[in-house]
Coordinates of C-alpha atoms in Angstrom, one line a residue:
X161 CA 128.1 105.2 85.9
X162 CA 124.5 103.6 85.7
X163 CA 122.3 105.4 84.0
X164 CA 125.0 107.8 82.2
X165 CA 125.7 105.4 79.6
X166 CA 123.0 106.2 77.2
X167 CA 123.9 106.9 73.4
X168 CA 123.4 110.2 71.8
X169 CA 120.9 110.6 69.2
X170 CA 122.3 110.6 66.1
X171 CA 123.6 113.9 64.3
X172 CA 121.2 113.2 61.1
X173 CA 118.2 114.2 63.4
X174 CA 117.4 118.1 63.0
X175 CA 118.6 120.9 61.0
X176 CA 122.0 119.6 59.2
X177 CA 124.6 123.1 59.4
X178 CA 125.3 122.0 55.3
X179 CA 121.3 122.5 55.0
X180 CA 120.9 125.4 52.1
X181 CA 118.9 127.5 54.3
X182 CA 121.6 127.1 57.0
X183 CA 124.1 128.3 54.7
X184 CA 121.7 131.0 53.3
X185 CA 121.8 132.5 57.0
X186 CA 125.6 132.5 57.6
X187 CA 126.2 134.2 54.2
X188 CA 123.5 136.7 55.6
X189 CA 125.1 137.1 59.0
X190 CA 128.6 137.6 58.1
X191 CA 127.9 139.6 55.2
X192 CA 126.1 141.9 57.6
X193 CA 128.6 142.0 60.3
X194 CA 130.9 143.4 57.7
X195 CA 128.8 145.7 56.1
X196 CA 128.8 144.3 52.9
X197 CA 126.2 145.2 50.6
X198 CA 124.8 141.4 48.2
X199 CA 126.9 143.5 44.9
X200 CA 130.0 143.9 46.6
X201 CA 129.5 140.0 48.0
X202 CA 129.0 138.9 44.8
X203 CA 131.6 140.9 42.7
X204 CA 133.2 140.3 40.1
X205 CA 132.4 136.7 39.6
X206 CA 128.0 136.7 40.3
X207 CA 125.3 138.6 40.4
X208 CA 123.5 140.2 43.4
X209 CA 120.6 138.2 42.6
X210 CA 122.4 135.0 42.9
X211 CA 123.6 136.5 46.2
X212 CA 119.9 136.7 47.4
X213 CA 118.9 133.3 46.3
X214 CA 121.6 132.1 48.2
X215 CA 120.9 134.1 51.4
X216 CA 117.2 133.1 51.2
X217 CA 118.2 129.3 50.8
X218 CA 116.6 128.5 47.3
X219 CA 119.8 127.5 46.0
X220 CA 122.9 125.0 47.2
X221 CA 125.9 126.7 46.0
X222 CA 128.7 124.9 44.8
X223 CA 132.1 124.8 46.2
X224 CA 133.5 127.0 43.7
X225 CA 130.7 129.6 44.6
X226 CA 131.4 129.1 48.5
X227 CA 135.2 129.4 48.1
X228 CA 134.5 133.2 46.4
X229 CA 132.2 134.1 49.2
X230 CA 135.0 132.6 52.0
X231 CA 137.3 135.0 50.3
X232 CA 134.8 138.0 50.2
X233 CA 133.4 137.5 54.1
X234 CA 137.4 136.4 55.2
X235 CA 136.7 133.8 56.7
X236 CA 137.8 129.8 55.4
X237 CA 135.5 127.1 53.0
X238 CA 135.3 125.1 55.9
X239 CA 133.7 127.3 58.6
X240 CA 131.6 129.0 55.2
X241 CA 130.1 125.4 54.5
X242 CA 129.5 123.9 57.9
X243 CA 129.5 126.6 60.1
X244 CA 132.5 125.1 62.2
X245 CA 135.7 126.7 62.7
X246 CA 138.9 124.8 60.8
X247 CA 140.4 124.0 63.7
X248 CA 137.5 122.5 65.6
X249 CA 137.6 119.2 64.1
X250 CA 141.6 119.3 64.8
X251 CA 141.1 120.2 68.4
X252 CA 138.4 118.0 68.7
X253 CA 140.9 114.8 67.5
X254 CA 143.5 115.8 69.7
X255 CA 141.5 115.8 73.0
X256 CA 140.4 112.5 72.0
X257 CA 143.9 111.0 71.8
X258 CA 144.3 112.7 75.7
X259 CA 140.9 110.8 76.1
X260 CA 142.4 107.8 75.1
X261 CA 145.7 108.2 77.1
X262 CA 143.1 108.7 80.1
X263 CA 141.7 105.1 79.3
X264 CA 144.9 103.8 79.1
X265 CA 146.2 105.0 81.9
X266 CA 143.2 105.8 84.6
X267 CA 139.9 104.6 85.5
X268 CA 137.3 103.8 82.9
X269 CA 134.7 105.8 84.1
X270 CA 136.6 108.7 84.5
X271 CA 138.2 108.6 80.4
X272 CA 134.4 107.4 79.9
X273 CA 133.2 111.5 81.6
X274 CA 135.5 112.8 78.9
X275 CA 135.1 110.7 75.6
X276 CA 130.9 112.0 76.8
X277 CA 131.8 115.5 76.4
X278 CA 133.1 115.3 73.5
X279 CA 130.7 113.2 72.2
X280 CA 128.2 115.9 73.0
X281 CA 130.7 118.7 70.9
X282 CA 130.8 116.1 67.8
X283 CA 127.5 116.2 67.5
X284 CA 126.6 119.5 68.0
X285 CA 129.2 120.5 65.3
X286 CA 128.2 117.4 62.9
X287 CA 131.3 115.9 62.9
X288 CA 130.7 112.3 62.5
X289 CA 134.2 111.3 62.4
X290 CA 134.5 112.7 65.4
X291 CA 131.1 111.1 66.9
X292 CA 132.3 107.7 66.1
X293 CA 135.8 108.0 67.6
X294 CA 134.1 109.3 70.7
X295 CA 131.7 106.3 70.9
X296 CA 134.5 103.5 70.3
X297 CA 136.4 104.9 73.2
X298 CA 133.1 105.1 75.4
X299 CA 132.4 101.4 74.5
X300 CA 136.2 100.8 75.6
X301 CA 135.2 102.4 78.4
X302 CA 132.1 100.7 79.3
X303 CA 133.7 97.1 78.7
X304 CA 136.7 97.8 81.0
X305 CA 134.0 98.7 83.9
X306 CA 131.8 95.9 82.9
X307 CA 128.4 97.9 81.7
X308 CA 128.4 95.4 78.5
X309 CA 124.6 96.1 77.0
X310 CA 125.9 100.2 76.8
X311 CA 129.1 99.3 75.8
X312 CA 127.9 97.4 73.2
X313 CA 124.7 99.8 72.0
X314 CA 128.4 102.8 71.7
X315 CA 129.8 99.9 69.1
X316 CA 126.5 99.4 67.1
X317 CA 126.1 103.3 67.5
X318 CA 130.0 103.4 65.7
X319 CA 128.7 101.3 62.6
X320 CA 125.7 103.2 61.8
X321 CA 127.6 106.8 62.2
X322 CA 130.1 104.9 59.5
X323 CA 127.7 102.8 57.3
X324 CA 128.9 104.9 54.2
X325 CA 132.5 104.2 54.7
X326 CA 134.4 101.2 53.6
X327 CA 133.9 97.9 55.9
X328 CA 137.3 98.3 57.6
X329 CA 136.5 101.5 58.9
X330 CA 134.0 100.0 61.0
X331 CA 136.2 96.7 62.0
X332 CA 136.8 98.2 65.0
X333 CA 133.5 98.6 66.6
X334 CA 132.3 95.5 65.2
X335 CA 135.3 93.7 67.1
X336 CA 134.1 96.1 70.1
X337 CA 130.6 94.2 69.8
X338 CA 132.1 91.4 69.3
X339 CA 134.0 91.3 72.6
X340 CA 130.9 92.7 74.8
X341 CA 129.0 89.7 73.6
X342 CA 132.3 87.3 74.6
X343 CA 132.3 89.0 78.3
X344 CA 128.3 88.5 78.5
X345 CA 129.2 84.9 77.6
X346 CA 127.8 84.4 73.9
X347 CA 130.4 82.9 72.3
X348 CA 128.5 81.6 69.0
X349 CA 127.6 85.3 68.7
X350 CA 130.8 86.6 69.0
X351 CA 132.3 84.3 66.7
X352 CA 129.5 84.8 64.0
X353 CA 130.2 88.8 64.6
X354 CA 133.8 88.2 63.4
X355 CA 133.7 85.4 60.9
X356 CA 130.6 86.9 58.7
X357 CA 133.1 90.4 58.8
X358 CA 136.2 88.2 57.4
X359 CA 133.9 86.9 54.6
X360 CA 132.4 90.5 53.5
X361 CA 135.9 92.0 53.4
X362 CA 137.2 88.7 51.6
X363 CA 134.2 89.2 49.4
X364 CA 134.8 92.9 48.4
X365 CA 138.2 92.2 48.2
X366 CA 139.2 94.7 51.2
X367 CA 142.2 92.5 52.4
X368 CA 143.4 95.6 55.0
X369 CA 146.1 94.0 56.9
X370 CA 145.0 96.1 60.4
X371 CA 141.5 95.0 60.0
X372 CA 142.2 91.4 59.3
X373 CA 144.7 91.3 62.1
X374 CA 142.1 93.0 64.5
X375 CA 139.6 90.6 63.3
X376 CA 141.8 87.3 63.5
X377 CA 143.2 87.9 67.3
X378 CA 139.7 88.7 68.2
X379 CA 138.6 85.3 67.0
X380 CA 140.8 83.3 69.6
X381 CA 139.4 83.7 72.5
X382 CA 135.8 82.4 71.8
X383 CA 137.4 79.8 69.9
X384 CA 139.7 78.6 72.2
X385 CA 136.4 79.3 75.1
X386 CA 134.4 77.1 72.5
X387 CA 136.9 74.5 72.4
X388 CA 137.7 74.9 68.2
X389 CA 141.2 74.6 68.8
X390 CA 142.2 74.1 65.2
X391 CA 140.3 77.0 63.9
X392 CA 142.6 79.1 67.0
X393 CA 145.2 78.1 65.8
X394 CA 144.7 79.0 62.1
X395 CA 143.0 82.4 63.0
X396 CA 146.6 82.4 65.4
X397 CA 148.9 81.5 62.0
X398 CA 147.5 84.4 59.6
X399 CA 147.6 86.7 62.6
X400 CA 151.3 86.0 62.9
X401 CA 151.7 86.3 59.0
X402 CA 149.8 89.5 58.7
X403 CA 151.7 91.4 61.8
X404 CA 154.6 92.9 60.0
X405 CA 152.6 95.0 57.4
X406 CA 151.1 96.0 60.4
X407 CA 152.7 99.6 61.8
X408 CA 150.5 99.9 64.9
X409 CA 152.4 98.3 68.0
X410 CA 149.3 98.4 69.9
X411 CA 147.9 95.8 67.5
X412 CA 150.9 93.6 67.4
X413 CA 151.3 93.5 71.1
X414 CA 147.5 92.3 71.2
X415 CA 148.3 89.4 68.5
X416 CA 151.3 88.1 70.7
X417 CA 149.0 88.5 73.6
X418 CA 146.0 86.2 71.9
X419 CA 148.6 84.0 69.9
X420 CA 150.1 83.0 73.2
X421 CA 147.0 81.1 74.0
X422 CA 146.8 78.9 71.2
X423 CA 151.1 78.0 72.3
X424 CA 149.5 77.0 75.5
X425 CA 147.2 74.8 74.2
X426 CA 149.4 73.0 72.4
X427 CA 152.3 72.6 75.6
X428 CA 154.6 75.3 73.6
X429 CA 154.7 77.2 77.0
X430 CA 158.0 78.7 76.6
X431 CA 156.9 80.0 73.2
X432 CA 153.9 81.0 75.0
X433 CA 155.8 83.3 77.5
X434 CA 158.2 85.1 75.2
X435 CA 155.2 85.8 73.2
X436 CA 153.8 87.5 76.2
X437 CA 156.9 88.7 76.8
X438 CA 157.3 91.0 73.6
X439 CA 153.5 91.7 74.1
X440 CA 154.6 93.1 77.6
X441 CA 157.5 95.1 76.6
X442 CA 155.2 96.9 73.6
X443 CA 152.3 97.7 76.1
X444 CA 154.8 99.3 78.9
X445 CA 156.3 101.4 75.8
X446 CA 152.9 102.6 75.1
X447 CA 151.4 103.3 78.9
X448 CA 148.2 101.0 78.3
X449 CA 148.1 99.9 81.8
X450 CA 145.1 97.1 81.3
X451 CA 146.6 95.7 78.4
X452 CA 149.8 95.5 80.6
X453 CA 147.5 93.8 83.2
X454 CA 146.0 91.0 80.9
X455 CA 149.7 89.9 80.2
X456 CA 150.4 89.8 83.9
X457 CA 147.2 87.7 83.9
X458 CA 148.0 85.3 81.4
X459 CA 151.7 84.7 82.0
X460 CA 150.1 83.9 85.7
X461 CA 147.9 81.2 83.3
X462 CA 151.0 79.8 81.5
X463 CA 153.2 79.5 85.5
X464 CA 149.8 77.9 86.6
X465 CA 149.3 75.6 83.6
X466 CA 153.4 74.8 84.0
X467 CA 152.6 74.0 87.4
X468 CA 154.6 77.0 89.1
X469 CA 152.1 78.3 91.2
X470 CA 154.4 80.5 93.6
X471 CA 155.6 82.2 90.1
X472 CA 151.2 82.3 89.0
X473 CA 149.8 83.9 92.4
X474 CA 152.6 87.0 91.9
X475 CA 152.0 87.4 88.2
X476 CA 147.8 86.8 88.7
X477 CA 148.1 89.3 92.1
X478 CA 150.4 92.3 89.8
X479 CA 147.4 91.4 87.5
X480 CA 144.5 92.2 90.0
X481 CA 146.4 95.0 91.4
X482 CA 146.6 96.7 88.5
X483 CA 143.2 96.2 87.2
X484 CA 141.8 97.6 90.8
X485 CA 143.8 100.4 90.7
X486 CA 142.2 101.2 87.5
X487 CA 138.5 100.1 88.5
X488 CA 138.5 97.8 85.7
X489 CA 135.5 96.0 87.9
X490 CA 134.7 93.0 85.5
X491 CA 138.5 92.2 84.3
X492 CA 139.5 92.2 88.3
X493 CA 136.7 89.7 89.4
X494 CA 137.8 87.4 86.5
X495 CA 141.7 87.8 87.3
X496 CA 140.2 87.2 90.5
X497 CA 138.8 83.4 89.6
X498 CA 142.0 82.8 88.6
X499 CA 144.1 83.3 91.8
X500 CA 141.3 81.7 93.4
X501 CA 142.2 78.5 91.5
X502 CA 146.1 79.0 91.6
X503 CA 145.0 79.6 95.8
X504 CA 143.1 76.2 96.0
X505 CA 145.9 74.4 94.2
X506 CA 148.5 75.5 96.9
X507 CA 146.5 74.3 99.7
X508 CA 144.6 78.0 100.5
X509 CA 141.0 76.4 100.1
X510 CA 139.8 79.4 102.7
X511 CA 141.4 82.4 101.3
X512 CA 139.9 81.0 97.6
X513 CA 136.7 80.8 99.1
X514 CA 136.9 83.8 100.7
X515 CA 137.7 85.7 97.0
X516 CA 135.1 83.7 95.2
X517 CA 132.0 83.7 97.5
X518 CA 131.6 88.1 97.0
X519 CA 132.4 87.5 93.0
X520 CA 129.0 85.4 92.9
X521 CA 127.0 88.0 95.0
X522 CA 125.4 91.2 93.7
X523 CA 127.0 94.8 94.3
X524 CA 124.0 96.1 96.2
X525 CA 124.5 93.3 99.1
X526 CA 128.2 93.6 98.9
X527 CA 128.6 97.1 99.4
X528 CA 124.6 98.7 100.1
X529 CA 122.5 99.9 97.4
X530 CA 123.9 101.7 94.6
X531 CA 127.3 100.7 95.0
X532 CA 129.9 98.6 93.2
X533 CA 128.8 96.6 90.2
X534 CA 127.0 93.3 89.5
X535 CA 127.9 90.0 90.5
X536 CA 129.2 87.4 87.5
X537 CA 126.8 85.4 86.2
X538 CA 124.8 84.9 83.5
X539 CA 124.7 88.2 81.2
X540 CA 128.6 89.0 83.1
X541 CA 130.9 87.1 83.0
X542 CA 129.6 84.0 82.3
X543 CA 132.6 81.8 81.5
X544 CA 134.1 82.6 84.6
X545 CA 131.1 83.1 87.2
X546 CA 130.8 79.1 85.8
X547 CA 134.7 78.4 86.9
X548 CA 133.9 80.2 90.7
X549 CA 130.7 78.2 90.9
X550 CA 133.2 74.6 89.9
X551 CA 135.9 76.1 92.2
X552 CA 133.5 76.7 94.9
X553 CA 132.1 73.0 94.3
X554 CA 135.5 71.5 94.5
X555 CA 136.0 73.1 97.8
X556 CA 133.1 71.9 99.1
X557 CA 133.2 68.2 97.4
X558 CA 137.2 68.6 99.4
X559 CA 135.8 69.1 102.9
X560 CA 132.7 66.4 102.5
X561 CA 130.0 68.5 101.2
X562 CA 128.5 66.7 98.3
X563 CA 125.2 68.6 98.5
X564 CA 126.6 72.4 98.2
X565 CA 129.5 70.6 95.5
X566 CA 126.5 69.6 93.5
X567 CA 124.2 72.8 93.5
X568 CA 127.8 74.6 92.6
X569 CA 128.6 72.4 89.9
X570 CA 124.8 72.5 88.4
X571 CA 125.0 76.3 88.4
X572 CA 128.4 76.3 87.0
X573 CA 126.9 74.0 84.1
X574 CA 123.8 76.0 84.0
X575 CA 126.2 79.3 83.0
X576 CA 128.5 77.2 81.0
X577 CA 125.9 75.2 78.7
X578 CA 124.2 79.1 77.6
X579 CA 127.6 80.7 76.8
X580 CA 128.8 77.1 74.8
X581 CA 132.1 77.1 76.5
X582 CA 132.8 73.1 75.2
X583 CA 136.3 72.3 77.1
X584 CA 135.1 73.8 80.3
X585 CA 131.9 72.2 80.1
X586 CA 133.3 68.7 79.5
X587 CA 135.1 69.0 82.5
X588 CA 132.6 70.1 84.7
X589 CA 130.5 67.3 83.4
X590 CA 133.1 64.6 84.9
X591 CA 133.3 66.8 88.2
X592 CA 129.8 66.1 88.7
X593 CA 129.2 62.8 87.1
X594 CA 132.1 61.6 89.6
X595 CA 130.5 63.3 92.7
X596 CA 127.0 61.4 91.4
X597 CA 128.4 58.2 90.9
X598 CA 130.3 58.2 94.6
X599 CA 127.1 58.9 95.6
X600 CA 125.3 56.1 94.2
X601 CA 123.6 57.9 91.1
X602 CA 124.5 55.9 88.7
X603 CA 122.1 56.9 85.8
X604 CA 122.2 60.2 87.1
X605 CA 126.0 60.0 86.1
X606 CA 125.6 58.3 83.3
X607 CA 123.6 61.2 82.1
X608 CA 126.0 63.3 83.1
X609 CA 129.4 62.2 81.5
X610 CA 127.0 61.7 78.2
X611 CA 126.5 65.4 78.1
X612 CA 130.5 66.0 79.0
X613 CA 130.9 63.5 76.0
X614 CA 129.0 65.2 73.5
X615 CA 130.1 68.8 73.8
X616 CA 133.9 67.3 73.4
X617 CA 133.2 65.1 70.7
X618 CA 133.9 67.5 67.8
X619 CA 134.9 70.5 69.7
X620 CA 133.4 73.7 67.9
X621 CA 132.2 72.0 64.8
X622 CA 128.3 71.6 66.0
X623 CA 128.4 75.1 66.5
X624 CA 130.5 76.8 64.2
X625 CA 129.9 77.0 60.3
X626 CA 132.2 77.1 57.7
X627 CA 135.2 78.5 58.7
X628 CA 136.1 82.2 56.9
X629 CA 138.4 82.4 53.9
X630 CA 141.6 82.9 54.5
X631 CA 142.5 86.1 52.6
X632 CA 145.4 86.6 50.0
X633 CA 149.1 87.0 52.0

């Protein structure tokens, strides 16, 4: 899809179809096809000479005066006034809810060809509504496959289509953004995306329960990357509290799903997997095959973190299997970290590094020019490209390589240190201030558990401001 991705121009650019001129020429048209004469149009309720002004498009007329001349021509207010059909619009929404059943059941790029197209009719026909549920689908699209700077110019392209309607119209392409900037690896950003939202809807007192509940489960995952446990937790909490004025069981399924990682944080790992659990059975009810695949992926988490790897590689391998089938290319390579890890642990060390090595290696070299996408890595998947690199260092450091274990690990923290992922990059920080100290490095250690030191020594808090308010329950 590179190089398709490109955002229309905005439907505000040209002639607008609700222009007085525009409408001048309709009335003209149709009054023509029908052999109407500007008296009869007019009768009994205006004068020919209104009719004229109108035609010639010296006037706006007012909806009473376009409702009479609907009636006259026989056709509706709607197709009068914007030159549109009334069922366009309809017919338009309902083959972007088959657009979104596409998505949720195929391959990104092929749901992305269709939510383009219609798109393309939106704006053609002015229909902005239309234009901006086309876009948020496209960036859905473009996240799944991993184009992240498109995905996330859709969003932004979303917020200014609805910059006249109230805020929590727009929560949902603001979370989009939000998420393309956690899969590039800004987590600051990301986080500052959805906390300054929750203070402008506390602020004009829009307390919408779907928003907020969008907006708080969105806020785990670069809290918990950032290592702000608490404020995971409490973003966690209201979550749970706002779900059951909540009637859309896509977005409950998605608040078990991120609540589930806070539980597993704090050992609650049985909690953890019937929260996934219900999260599970709401996705299969729905069809929404990569949302199915991200619980598969994190119950394979909660068997690995419970120390069940048998019971992790099957859930972590439906996980990948699912995603691939769908060509979700940057969810697989991270599901595919994952095994790697849950590999190494059970003693696999060349299968993991065979998985890992092509992760870290462009599309071009894997497959020849112009196929497959881009390695992970800074801009893609930062967070995990980081946890391949440590893996890959491990495995190394495990068979007596200390030089390729420390270029791994210094990449890793390289990736790790941009995207301010704190608990991962403490860790990596003792991984390599224990390979410099066996080495005889001592300051070079010393420098090294320092930095681990500081970005665990008040997780979240150096980076983070204030935390939102917490709205009215």
């Amino acid at each position: 899809m590179h190089g398709e991705a490109t955002v229309a121009q905005d439907s505000s650019e040209g002639v607008r179809p609700d222009d007085p001129a525009e409408i001048g020429r309709r009335v003209q048209r149709l009054r023509g096809e029908r052999g109407l004469t500007q008296r009869q149009l007019a009768q009994p309720s205006y004068t020919p000479a209104y009719v004229s002004t109108l035609e010639s498009g010296k006037v706006r007329p007012s909806e009473a005066a376009l409702r009479h001349l609907a009636g006259r021509l026989g056709v509706s207010y709607e197709e009068l006034a914007t030159g549109r059909p009334a069922e366009l619009a309809a017919g338009l929404r309902l083959r972007l809810t088959d657009a979104r059943r596409a998505l949720a059941t195929g391959a990104p790029e092929d749901a992305a060809t269709l939510f383009r197209a219609l798109h393309e009719e939106a704006v053609t026909h002015a229909l902005a509504e239309e234009q901006a549920a086309a876009l948020l689908g496209l960036g859905d699209c473009l996240l799944e496959s991993g184009e992240l700077s498109e995905a996330r110019d859709c969003f932004a392209a979303v917020e200014r289509l609805l910059a006249d309607e109230p805020l929590p119209r727009r929560v949902p392409a603001i979370r989009g953004r939000a998420t393309a900037h956690l899969l590039t690896g800004e987590l600051r950003y990301a986080c500052y995306l959805l906390e300054s939202t929750l203070d402008e809807l506390d602020a004009a007192g829009l307390h919408d329960p779907e928003a907020l509940l969008l907006l708080y489960t969105a806020s785990i995952a670069p809290y918990m990357d950032m290592g702000a446990h608490a404020r995971a937790a409490h973003a966690a909490e209201l979550a749970l509290a706002l779900a059951p004025r909540v009637s859309d069981p896509a977005l409950v399924a998605g608040m078990h799903r991120g609540v589930a990682r806070t539980l597993i944080t704090e050992g609650r790992i049985a909690e953890a997997d019937a929260s996934l659990a219900k999260a599970q059975e709401l996705y299969r009810q729905l069809h929404i095959r990569t949302e199915l695949a991200h619980c598969h992926w994190m119950r394979g988490y909660v068997h690995a973190q419970d120390g069940d790897l048998e019971q992790a590689e099957s859930e972590l391998r439906t996980a990948r299997s699912i995603l691939a089938s769908k060509r979700a290319a940057l969810f697989t390579e991270q599901v595919e970290v994952e095994l790697a890890d849950v590999l190494r642990r059970r003693g696999r060390t060349a299968e993991a590094e065979a998985l890992l090595r092509p992760l870290l290696t462009s599309g071009d070299e894997r497959h020849g020019a112009g196929e497959g996408m881009g390695a992970l890595g800074a801009g893609r998947g930062a967070v995990h490209a980081g946890g391949a690199h440590r893996l890959l260092g491990l495995i190394a450091e495990e068979r007596g390589d200390t030089e390729a274990a420390e270029e791994h690990y210094c990449a890793a923290l390289s990736l790790l240190e941009r995207s301010s992922a704190a608990g991962d990059l403490a860790d990596l920080c003792r991984l390599l201030g224990d390979l410099l100290r066996r080495t005889g490095r001592v300051e070079a250690a010393m420098d090294a558990y320092r930095t681990g030191l500081g970005h665990r020594a008040a997780p979240g808090t150096t980076t983070l401001g204030p935390a939102p308010a917490t709205p009215p329950m």
